[in-house]
Short mmCIF file of N, CA and C in Angstrom, two decimals:
data_model
loop_
_atom_site.label_atom_id
_atom_site.label_comp_id
_atom_site.label_asym_id
_atom_site.label_seq_id
_atom_site.Cartn_x
_atom_site.Cartn_y
_atom_site.Cartn_z
N SER V 554 4.45 -3.01 -2.73
CA SER V 554 5.36 -3.26 -3.84
C SER V 554 4.66 -2.91 -5.14
N LEU V 555 5.44 -2.51 -6.11
CA LEU V 555 4.90 -2.12 -7.39
C LEU V 555 4.95 -3.28 -8.36
N SER V 556 3.96 -3.32 -9.25
CA SER V 556 4.02 -4.31 -10.31
C SER V 556 4.73 -3.66 -11.48
N GLY V 557 5.27 -4.44 -12.35
CA GLY V 557 5.96 -3.91 -13.52
C GLY V 557 7.34 -4.50 -13.63
N THR V 558 8.07 -4.03 -14.58
CA THR V 558 9.39 -4.54 -14.85
C THR V 558 10.41 -3.85 -13.94
N PRO V 559 11.25 -4.61 -13.25
CA PRO V 559 12.24 -3.98 -12.37
C PRO V 559 13.28 -3.22 -13.19
N LEU V 560 13.86 -2.23 -12.54
CA LEU V 560 14.90 -1.45 -13.18
C LEU V 560 16.15 -2.28 -13.37
N SER V 561 16.81 -2.12 -14.50
CA SER V 561 18.08 -2.80 -14.71
C SER V 561 19.19 -1.90 -14.18
N THR V 562 20.38 -2.42 -14.18
CA THR V 562 21.50 -1.63 -13.70
C THR V 562 22.29 -1.00 -14.85
N SER V 563 21.79 -1.11 -16.05
CA SER V 563 22.46 -0.51 -17.21
C SER V 563 22.50 1.00 -17.08
N THR V 564 23.61 1.60 -17.49
CA THR V 564 23.72 3.05 -17.44
C THR V 564 24.06 3.62 -18.81
N SER V 565 23.80 2.88 -19.85
CA SER V 565 24.10 3.39 -21.18
C SER V 565 23.16 4.54 -21.53
N GLU V 566 23.63 5.40 -22.42
CA GLU V 566 22.82 6.55 -22.81
C GLU V 566 21.95 6.18 -23.99
N ALA V 567 20.66 6.53 -23.90
CA ALA V 567 19.72 6.24 -24.98
C ALA V 567 19.94 7.21 -26.13
N THR V 568 19.69 6.75 -27.32
CA THR V 568 19.70 7.64 -28.46
C THR V 568 18.27 7.85 -28.90
N SER V 569 18.05 8.81 -29.76
CA SER V 569 16.70 9.13 -30.20
C SER V 569 16.06 7.89 -30.82
N THR V 570 14.80 7.61 -30.40
CA THR V 570 14.08 6.46 -30.93
C THR V 570 13.06 6.88 -31.96
N ALA V 571 12.98 8.17 -32.27
CA ALA V 571 12.03 8.65 -33.26
C ALA V 571 12.67 9.80 -34.04
N THR V 572 12.41 9.83 -35.32
CA THR V 572 12.86 10.95 -36.12
C THR V 572 11.65 11.81 -36.45
N THR V 573 11.87 13.09 -36.68
CA THR V 573 10.75 13.98 -36.94
C THR V 573 10.96 14.74 -38.24
N GLN V 574 9.85 15.08 -38.85
CA GLN V 574 9.83 15.89 -40.05
C GLN V 574 9.11 17.19 -39.70
N PRO V 575 9.36 18.27 -40.43
CA PRO V 575 8.66 19.53 -40.15
C PRO V 575 7.14 19.32 -40.15
N GLY V 576 6.45 19.84 -39.12
CA GLY V 576 4.99 19.72 -39.02
C GLY V 576 4.52 18.40 -38.42
N GLN V 577 5.41 17.44 -38.22
CA GLN V 577 5.06 16.14 -37.67
C GLN V 577 5.00 16.22 -36.14
N ARG V 578 4.08 15.50 -35.54
CA ARG V 578 3.99 15.44 -34.08
C ARG V 578 5.08 14.52 -33.54
N PHE V 579 5.62 14.88 -32.36
CA PHE V 579 6.61 14.03 -31.70
C PHE V 579 6.57 14.27 -30.20
N ALA V 580 7.14 13.35 -29.44
CA ALA V 580 7.20 13.44 -27.98
C ALA V 580 8.67 13.45 -27.56
N SER V 581 9.02 14.42 -26.70
CA SER V 581 10.40 14.58 -26.24
C SER V 581 10.49 14.43 -24.74
N LEU V 582 11.48 13.67 -24.28
CA LEU V 582 11.77 13.55 -22.85
C LEU V 582 12.83 14.58 -22.49
N SER V 583 12.61 15.29 -21.36
CA SER V 583 13.59 16.26 -20.86
C SER V 583 13.42 16.38 -19.35
N ASP V 584 14.14 17.29 -18.72
CA ASP V 584 14.10 17.47 -17.26
C ASP V 584 14.23 16.13 -16.54
N ILE V 585 15.21 15.36 -16.95
CA ILE V 585 15.42 14.02 -16.42
C ILE V 585 16.11 14.12 -15.06
N LYS V 586 15.47 13.54 -14.05
CA LYS V 586 16.03 13.53 -12.70
C LYS V 586 16.04 12.09 -12.19
N GLY V 587 17.12 11.71 -11.51
CA GLY V 587 17.22 10.36 -10.99
C GLY V 587 17.31 9.35 -12.13
N THR V 588 16.82 8.15 -11.88
CA THR V 588 16.88 7.09 -12.88
C THR V 588 15.59 7.05 -13.69
N VAL V 589 15.74 7.22 -15.00
CA VAL V 589 14.63 7.15 -15.95
C VAL V 589 15.05 6.17 -17.04
N GLN V 590 14.19 5.21 -17.32
CA GLN V 590 14.50 4.22 -18.35
C GLN V 590 13.43 4.21 -19.42
N VAL V 591 13.86 3.83 -20.64
CA VAL V 591 12.96 3.77 -21.79
C VAL V 591 13.23 2.47 -22.52
N LYS V 592 12.15 1.88 -23.04
CA LYS V 592 12.34 0.82 -24.03
C LYS V 592 11.45 1.16 -25.22
N ALA V 593 12.01 1.03 -26.41
CA ALA V 593 11.36 1.48 -27.63
C ALA V 593 10.10 0.68 -27.97
N ASN V 594 10.04 -0.57 -27.55
CA ASN V 594 8.87 -1.42 -27.80
C ASN V 594 8.88 -2.55 -26.77
N PRO V 595 7.81 -3.34 -26.69
CA PRO V 595 7.74 -4.38 -25.66
C PRO V 595 8.88 -5.40 -25.70
N ASN V 596 9.49 -5.59 -26.87
CA ASN V 596 10.56 -6.58 -27.00
C ASN V 596 11.95 -6.01 -26.80
N ALA V 597 12.05 -4.69 -26.66
CA ALA V 597 13.36 -4.03 -26.52
C ALA V 597 13.85 -4.12 -25.08
N ASN V 598 15.14 -3.88 -24.90
CA ASN V 598 15.73 -3.82 -23.57
C ASN V 598 15.55 -2.43 -22.98
N TRP V 599 15.54 -2.36 -21.65
CA TRP V 599 15.49 -1.06 -20.98
C TRP V 599 16.81 -0.34 -21.18
N THR V 600 16.75 0.97 -21.44
CA THR V 600 17.92 1.81 -21.58
C THR V 600 17.78 2.98 -20.63
N THR V 601 18.79 3.26 -19.85
CA THR V 601 18.77 4.40 -18.95
C THR V 601 18.97 5.68 -19.77
N VAL V 602 18.10 6.65 -19.54
CA VAL V 602 18.13 7.91 -20.27
C VAL V 602 18.88 8.94 -19.43
N THR V 603 19.88 9.58 -20.03
CA THR V 603 20.65 10.59 -19.33
C THR V 603 20.60 11.95 -20.02
N ALA V 604 20.01 12.00 -21.22
CA ALA V 604 19.92 13.25 -21.98
C ALA V 604 18.58 13.27 -22.71
N PRO V 605 18.10 14.44 -23.10
CA PRO V 605 16.82 14.53 -23.81
C PRO V 605 16.80 13.65 -25.06
N ILE V 606 15.67 12.99 -25.29
CA ILE V 606 15.47 12.16 -26.48
C ILE V 606 14.02 12.28 -26.92
N ASN V 607 13.75 11.85 -28.14
CA ASN V 607 12.39 11.73 -28.65
C ASN V 607 11.96 10.28 -28.53
N ILE V 608 10.67 10.07 -28.27
CA ILE V 608 10.13 8.71 -28.25
C ILE V 608 8.98 8.61 -29.24
N ALA V 609 8.72 7.40 -29.69
CA ALA V 609 7.66 7.13 -30.65
C ALA V 609 6.58 6.28 -29.99
N PRO V 610 5.38 6.22 -30.60
CA PRO V 610 4.36 5.32 -30.07
C PRO V 610 4.91 3.90 -29.93
N GLY V 611 4.55 3.25 -28.82
CA GLY V 611 5.06 1.93 -28.50
C GLY V 611 6.14 1.97 -27.44
N ALA V 612 6.72 3.14 -27.21
CA ALA V 612 7.78 3.29 -26.21
C ALA V 612 7.19 3.30 -24.81
N THR V 613 7.91 2.69 -23.87
CA THR V 613 7.53 2.67 -22.46
C THR V 613 8.57 3.44 -21.68
N VAL V 614 8.11 4.26 -20.73
CA VAL V 614 8.99 5.05 -19.87
C VAL V 614 8.76 4.63 -18.43
N LEU V 615 9.85 4.44 -17.68
CA LEU V 615 9.80 3.98 -16.30
C LEU V 615 10.71 4.86 -15.45
N THR V 616 10.15 5.39 -14.34
CA THR V 616 10.97 6.17 -13.40
C THR V 616 11.18 5.35 -12.14
N SER V 617 12.35 5.52 -11.53
CA SER V 617 12.66 4.82 -10.28
C SER V 617 12.11 5.60 -9.10
N GLU V 618 12.40 5.13 -7.89
CA GLU V 618 11.91 5.82 -6.69
C GLU V 618 12.48 7.21 -6.53
N ASN V 619 13.56 7.52 -7.24
CA ASN V 619 14.13 8.88 -7.18
C ASN V 619 14.04 9.58 -8.52
N GLY V 620 13.27 9.04 -9.46
CA GLY V 620 13.24 9.56 -10.81
C GLY V 620 12.00 10.37 -11.14
N SER V 621 12.15 11.26 -12.10
CA SER V 621 11.04 12.01 -12.69
C SER V 621 11.48 12.48 -14.07
N VAL V 622 10.49 12.78 -14.91
CA VAL V 622 10.80 13.22 -16.27
C VAL V 622 9.63 14.01 -16.82
N LYS V 623 9.94 14.91 -17.74
CA LYS V 623 8.94 15.72 -18.43
C LYS V 623 8.86 15.23 -19.87
N ILE V 624 7.64 15.03 -20.37
CA ILE V 624 7.44 14.66 -21.77
C ILE V 624 6.65 15.79 -22.42
N THR V 625 7.17 16.34 -23.51
CA THR V 625 6.50 17.42 -24.23
C THR V 625 6.06 16.90 -25.59
N PHE V 626 4.79 17.06 -25.88
CA PHE V 626 4.24 16.65 -27.17
C PHE V 626 4.22 17.87 -28.08
N SER V 627 4.92 17.76 -29.19
CA SER V 627 5.06 18.90 -30.10
C SER V 627 4.41 18.58 -31.42
N PRO V 628 3.92 19.56 -32.13
CA PRO V 628 4.09 20.98 -31.85
C PRO V 628 3.03 21.59 -30.94
N GLU V 629 2.03 20.83 -30.48
CA GLU V 629 0.93 21.45 -29.72
C GLU V 629 1.33 21.89 -28.31
N GLY V 630 2.40 21.32 -27.74
CA GLY V 630 2.90 21.79 -26.46
C GLY V 630 2.32 21.13 -25.23
N THR V 631 1.54 20.08 -25.37
CA THR V 631 1.03 19.35 -24.21
C THR V 631 2.20 18.80 -23.41
N ILE V 632 2.09 18.87 -22.07
CA ILE V 632 3.17 18.42 -21.19
C ILE V 632 2.64 17.34 -20.25
N VAL V 633 3.43 16.30 -20.07
CA VAL V 633 3.16 15.25 -19.09
C VAL V 633 4.38 15.13 -18.20
N ARG V 634 4.18 15.16 -16.90
CA ARG V 634 5.27 14.96 -15.94
C ARG V 634 5.02 13.65 -15.21
N LEU V 635 6.04 12.79 -15.21
CA LEU V 635 5.96 11.51 -14.51
C LEU V 635 6.59 11.66 -13.14
N ASN V 636 5.86 11.25 -12.11
CA ASN V 636 6.39 11.19 -10.75
C ASN V 636 7.33 10.01 -10.62
N ALA V 637 7.90 9.87 -9.44
CA ALA V 637 8.73 8.71 -9.12
C ALA V 637 7.88 7.44 -9.17
N GLN V 638 8.52 6.33 -9.47
CA GLN V 638 7.91 5.01 -9.52
C GLN V 638 6.66 4.99 -10.40
N THR V 639 6.85 5.43 -11.64
CA THR V 639 5.76 5.49 -12.61
C THR V 639 6.19 4.79 -13.88
N GLN V 640 5.23 4.07 -14.49
CA GLN V 640 5.49 3.43 -15.78
C GLN V 640 4.31 3.69 -16.70
N PHE V 641 4.62 4.21 -17.90
CA PHE V 641 3.57 4.42 -18.89
C PHE V 641 4.11 4.06 -20.27
N THR V 642 3.16 3.78 -21.18
CA THR V 642 3.49 3.51 -22.57
C THR V 642 2.75 4.51 -23.44
N LEU V 643 3.44 5.09 -24.40
CA LEU V 643 2.81 5.96 -25.39
C LEU V 643 2.19 5.05 -26.43
N THR V 644 0.85 4.93 -26.42
CA THR V 644 0.20 3.97 -27.31
C THR V 644 -0.29 4.58 -28.61
N ASP V 645 -0.61 5.88 -28.62
CA ASP V 645 -1.11 6.51 -29.84
C ASP V 645 -0.71 7.97 -29.87
N MET V 646 -0.23 8.40 -31.01
CA MET V 646 0.09 9.80 -31.24
C MET V 646 -0.23 10.08 -32.71
N SER V 647 -1.54 10.11 -32.98
CA SER V 647 -1.99 10.28 -34.36
C SER V 647 -2.69 11.63 -34.50
N GLY V 648 -3.48 11.75 -35.52
CA GLY V 648 -4.13 13.02 -35.80
C GLY V 648 -3.13 13.98 -36.41
N ASP V 649 -3.52 15.24 -36.47
CA ASP V 649 -2.62 16.25 -37.01
C ASP V 649 -2.42 17.34 -35.97
N THR V 650 -1.67 18.37 -36.33
CA THR V 650 -1.35 19.40 -35.34
C THR V 650 -2.59 20.16 -34.87
N ALA V 651 -3.62 20.27 -35.69
CA ALA V 651 -4.85 20.96 -35.29
C ALA V 651 -5.78 20.05 -34.50
N ASN V 652 -5.69 18.75 -34.70
CA ASN V 652 -6.57 17.76 -34.06
C ASN V 652 -5.75 16.58 -33.54
N PRO V 653 -4.85 16.84 -32.59
CA PRO V 653 -3.96 15.77 -32.11
C PRO V 653 -4.70 14.73 -31.27
N ILE V 654 -4.35 13.48 -31.48
CA ILE V 654 -4.89 12.37 -30.69
C ILE V 654 -3.71 11.72 -29.98
N THR V 655 -3.76 11.74 -28.65
CA THR V 655 -2.67 11.18 -27.86
C THR V 655 -3.27 10.25 -26.81
N THR V 656 -2.74 9.04 -26.72
CA THR V 656 -3.19 8.09 -25.71
C THR V 656 -1.97 7.50 -25.01
N LEU V 657 -2.02 7.53 -23.68
CA LEU V 657 -1.00 6.92 -22.83
C LEU V 657 -1.63 5.76 -22.08
N LYS V 658 -0.85 4.75 -21.78
CA LYS V 658 -1.30 3.65 -20.92
C LYS V 658 -0.47 3.75 -19.64
N LEU V 659 -1.13 4.09 -18.53
CA LEU V 659 -0.47 4.22 -17.23
C LEU V 659 -0.58 2.88 -16.50
N ASP V 660 0.55 2.20 -16.35
CA ASP V 660 0.56 0.90 -15.66
C ASP V 660 0.50 1.10 -14.15
N PHE V 661 1.31 2.02 -13.63
CA PHE V 661 1.30 2.36 -12.21
C PHE V 661 2.02 3.69 -12.04
N GLY V 662 1.73 4.35 -10.93
CA GLY V 662 2.38 5.61 -10.63
C GLY V 662 1.45 6.79 -10.82
N LYS V 663 2.05 7.97 -10.98
CA LYS V 663 1.27 9.20 -11.07
C LYS V 663 1.85 10.12 -12.13
N VAL V 664 0.94 10.69 -12.94
CA VAL V 664 1.33 11.65 -13.96
C VAL V 664 0.52 12.93 -13.79
N PHE V 665 1.14 14.04 -14.17
CA PHE V 665 0.46 15.33 -14.23
C PHE V 665 0.44 15.76 -15.69
N THR V 666 -0.71 16.21 -16.17
CA THR V 666 -0.87 16.56 -17.56
C THR V 666 -1.31 18.01 -17.70
N VAL V 667 -0.69 18.72 -18.64
CA VAL V 667 -1.05 20.09 -18.97
C VAL V 667 -1.32 20.14 -20.46
N VAL V 668 -2.59 20.26 -20.84
CA VAL V 668 -2.95 20.42 -22.24
C VAL V 668 -3.03 21.91 -22.49
N THR V 669 -2.08 22.44 -23.26
CA THR V 669 -1.88 23.88 -23.35
C THR V 669 -2.70 24.58 -24.43
N LYS V 670 -3.29 23.82 -25.35
CA LYS V 670 -4.10 24.47 -26.38
C LYS V 670 -5.26 23.56 -26.77
N ALA V 671 -6.25 24.16 -27.41
CA ALA V 671 -7.43 23.40 -27.82
C ALA V 671 -7.03 22.23 -28.72
N LEU V 672 -7.71 21.12 -28.54
CA LEU V 672 -7.40 19.91 -29.28
C LEU V 672 -8.24 19.76 -30.55
N GLY V 673 -9.11 20.71 -30.83
CA GLY V 673 -10.00 20.58 -31.98
C GLY V 673 -10.86 19.35 -31.80
N SER V 674 -10.87 18.47 -32.79
CA SER V 674 -11.62 17.21 -32.65
C SER V 674 -10.72 16.09 -32.11
N GLY V 675 -9.51 16.45 -31.69
CA GLY V 675 -8.58 15.47 -31.12
C GLY V 675 -8.91 15.15 -29.68
N LYS V 676 -8.03 14.39 -29.02
CA LYS V 676 -8.25 14.02 -27.62
C LYS V 676 -6.92 13.68 -26.97
N PHE V 677 -6.91 13.75 -25.63
CA PHE V 677 -5.77 13.33 -24.84
C PHE V 677 -6.30 12.42 -23.74
N GLU V 678 -5.92 11.15 -23.77
CA GLU V 678 -6.45 10.17 -22.82
C GLU V 678 -5.33 9.40 -22.13
N ILE V 679 -5.62 9.02 -20.89
CA ILE V 679 -4.72 8.16 -20.12
C ILE V 679 -5.51 6.91 -19.75
N LYS V 680 -5.12 5.78 -20.33
CA LYS V 680 -5.77 4.51 -20.01
C LYS V 680 -5.08 3.90 -18.81
N MET V 681 -5.88 3.49 -17.81
CA MET V 681 -5.37 2.87 -16.60
C MET V 681 -5.99 1.48 -16.49
N PRO V 682 -5.57 0.66 -15.53
CA PRO V 682 -6.10 -0.69 -15.44
C PRO V 682 -7.62 -0.78 -15.34
N VAL V 683 -8.29 0.21 -14.71
CA VAL V 683 -9.74 0.15 -14.53
C VAL V 683 -10.49 1.08 -15.47
N GLY V 684 -9.96 2.27 -15.71
CA GLY V 684 -10.71 3.26 -16.48
C GLY V 684 -9.82 4.13 -17.34
N VAL V 685 -10.46 5.15 -17.92
CA VAL V 685 -9.78 6.07 -18.83
C VAL V 685 -10.03 7.50 -18.36
N ALA V 686 -8.95 8.26 -18.19
CA ALA V 686 -9.04 9.67 -17.82
C ALA V 686 -8.75 10.50 -19.06
N ALA V 687 -9.48 11.60 -19.20
CA ALA V 687 -9.26 12.50 -20.34
C ALA V 687 -9.22 13.93 -19.85
N VAL V 688 -8.41 14.73 -20.50
CA VAL V 688 -8.27 16.14 -20.15
C VAL V 688 -8.55 16.96 -21.40
N ARG V 689 -9.30 18.04 -21.23
CA ARG V 689 -9.71 18.88 -22.36
C ARG V 689 -9.22 20.31 -22.14
N GLY V 690 -8.02 20.61 -22.58
CA GLY V 690 -7.49 21.97 -22.49
C GLY V 690 -7.34 22.46 -21.07
N SER V 691 -6.76 21.64 -20.22
CA SER V 691 -6.69 21.99 -18.80
C SER V 691 -5.58 21.19 -18.12
N TYR V 692 -5.62 21.16 -16.78
CA TYR V 692 -4.61 20.47 -15.98
C TYR V 692 -5.25 19.30 -15.24
N MET V 693 -4.57 18.14 -15.23
CA MET V 693 -5.12 16.95 -14.59
C MET V 693 -3.99 16.10 -14.03
N SER V 694 -4.28 15.40 -12.93
CA SER V 694 -3.36 14.36 -12.47
C SER V 694 -4.11 13.04 -12.51
N ALA V 695 -3.39 11.98 -12.81
CA ALA V 695 -3.96 10.64 -12.83
C ALA V 695 -2.99 9.72 -12.10
N GLU V 696 -3.53 8.89 -11.22
CA GLU V 696 -2.71 7.99 -10.42
C GLU V 696 -3.31 6.60 -10.43
N SER V 697 -2.46 5.63 -10.68
CA SER V 697 -2.84 4.23 -10.57
C SER V 697 -1.96 3.63 -9.49
N ASN V 698 -2.54 3.41 -8.33
CA ASN V 698 -1.80 2.93 -7.16
C ASN V 698 -1.99 1.42 -7.07
N SER V 699 -0.96 0.69 -7.42
CA SER V 699 -1.05 -0.78 -7.43
C SER V 699 -0.98 -1.37 -6.03
N THR V 700 -0.47 -0.61 -5.06
CA THR V 700 -0.42 -1.10 -3.68
C THR V 700 -1.80 -1.08 -3.04
N ASP V 701 -2.52 0.03 -3.20
CA ASP V 701 -3.86 0.18 -2.63
C ASP V 701 -4.97 -0.21 -3.60
N ASN V 702 -4.60 -0.57 -4.83
CA ASN V 702 -5.56 -0.96 -5.86
C ASN V 702 -6.61 0.10 -6.13
N ILE V 703 -6.18 1.36 -6.24
CA ILE V 703 -7.11 2.44 -6.57
C ILE V 703 -6.55 3.28 -7.71
N GLU V 704 -7.46 3.96 -8.38
CA GLU V 704 -7.12 4.95 -9.39
C GLU V 704 -7.73 6.26 -8.92
N VAL V 705 -6.97 7.34 -9.00
CA VAL V 705 -7.46 8.65 -8.61
C VAL V 705 -7.20 9.61 -9.76
N VAL V 706 -8.23 10.32 -10.17
CA VAL V 706 -8.11 11.34 -11.21
C VAL V 706 -8.55 12.66 -10.59
N THR V 707 -7.68 13.67 -10.67
CA THR V 707 -7.97 14.99 -10.12
C THR V 707 -7.92 16.01 -11.24
N CYS V 708 -8.99 16.78 -11.38
CA CYS V 708 -9.03 17.87 -12.34
C CYS V 708 -8.50 19.11 -11.62
N LEU V 709 -7.28 19.49 -11.92
CA LEU V 709 -6.65 20.61 -11.24
C LEU V 709 -7.15 21.95 -11.77
N GLU V 710 -7.56 21.97 -13.03
CA GLU V 710 -8.14 23.18 -13.63
C GLU V 710 -8.82 22.80 -14.93
N GLY V 711 -9.99 23.36 -15.18
CA GLY V 711 -10.66 23.15 -16.46
C GLY V 711 -11.67 22.02 -16.42
N LEU V 712 -11.69 21.22 -17.49
CA LEU V 712 -12.64 20.12 -17.66
C LEU V 712 -11.90 18.81 -17.90
N CYS V 713 -12.24 17.80 -17.11
CA CYS V 713 -11.64 16.47 -17.24
C CYS V 713 -12.76 15.44 -17.15
N THR V 714 -12.49 14.23 -17.60
CA THR V 714 -13.47 13.15 -17.47
C THR V 714 -12.76 11.87 -17.04
N TYR V 715 -13.54 10.98 -16.45
CA TYR V 715 -13.05 9.63 -16.11
C TYR V 715 -14.19 8.68 -16.41
N ASN V 716 -13.90 7.59 -17.09
CA ASN V 716 -14.94 6.59 -17.31
C ASN V 716 -14.37 5.20 -17.17
N ASN V 717 -15.26 4.30 -16.73
CA ASN V 717 -14.93 2.88 -16.63
C ASN V 717 -16.23 2.10 -16.87
N ASN V 718 -16.24 0.83 -16.60
CA ASN V 718 -17.43 0.00 -16.85
C ASN V 718 -18.65 0.43 -16.05
N ASN V 719 -18.45 1.19 -14.98
CA ASN V 719 -19.56 1.64 -14.14
C ASN V 719 -20.15 2.98 -14.57
N GLY V 720 -19.53 3.66 -15.52
CA GLY V 720 -20.07 4.93 -15.98
C GLY V 720 -19.02 5.97 -16.24
N ASN V 721 -19.49 7.22 -16.37
CA ASN V 721 -18.66 8.36 -16.74
C ASN V 721 -18.84 9.47 -15.70
N VAL V 722 -17.73 10.13 -15.33
CA VAL V 722 -17.77 11.25 -14.39
C VAL V 722 -17.11 12.45 -15.06
N ASN V 723 -17.83 13.59 -15.10
CA ASN V 723 -17.25 14.84 -15.58
C ASN V 723 -16.73 15.59 -14.37
N LEU V 724 -15.52 16.09 -14.47
CA LEU V 724 -14.88 16.81 -13.37
C LEU V 724 -14.54 18.22 -13.80
N ILE V 725 -14.68 19.17 -12.85
CA ILE V 725 -14.26 20.53 -13.08
C ILE V 725 -13.16 20.86 -12.08
N THR V 726 -12.66 22.07 -12.11
CA THR V 726 -11.55 22.50 -11.28
C THR V 726 -11.71 22.07 -9.82
N ASN V 727 -10.66 21.44 -9.29
CA ASN V 727 -10.56 20.98 -7.90
C ASN V 727 -11.47 19.82 -7.54
N GLN V 728 -11.99 19.11 -8.50
CA GLN V 728 -12.77 17.90 -8.22
C GLN V 728 -11.93 16.68 -8.56
N TYR V 729 -12.21 15.58 -7.83
CA TYR V 729 -11.51 14.34 -8.13
C TYR V 729 -12.48 13.18 -8.02
N THR V 730 -12.06 12.05 -8.55
CA THR V 730 -12.82 10.82 -8.41
C THR V 730 -11.83 9.69 -8.22
N GLN V 731 -12.28 8.62 -7.61
CA GLN V 731 -11.42 7.45 -7.47
C GLN V 731 -12.20 6.19 -7.74
N ALA V 732 -11.51 5.18 -8.21
CA ALA V 732 -12.10 3.89 -8.50
C ALA V 732 -11.22 2.81 -7.87
N VAL V 733 -11.86 1.76 -7.42
CA VAL V 733 -11.16 0.63 -6.81
C VAL V 733 -11.02 -0.46 -7.85
N ARG V 734 -9.84 -1.04 -7.93
CA ARG V 734 -9.61 -2.15 -8.89
C ARG V 734 -10.30 -3.40 -8.44
#
């Protein structure tokens, strides 16, 4: 069984939770399949998403057992794909377009990340219950399996890192590491 907030039966359509200005960074949900829910902040209600929307830091996204969604961070073009039964929160989206800083908190499930351009002095991190995975201009998957109590980080291409209280691991193409909760 998964930990986290159960899906509600609401089917209302979400509206944009973030507005954007020219040159400003933003995150957009698209390629919505199955049931995908969003809440704008920890105190908000879950809303079922049926059309593309923008989300702001503090928003949580949850996919059901048949759900998946693509999140595109603009203007840099980084892509995150959420698998089924995944919950994450966008905790930080600061920096500027040349040095973007993006942090996600993965509660459970699996995400695939594609960082499409150099981050300058910025960073892209996924915080999980035990450790933090980072990707540097490459492809990575990160999984927090609450049933088996493990975290798995796979560097699909390029350079990735994973660190926790026991140390730091640098990963290159086709290498993975796992940690037990």
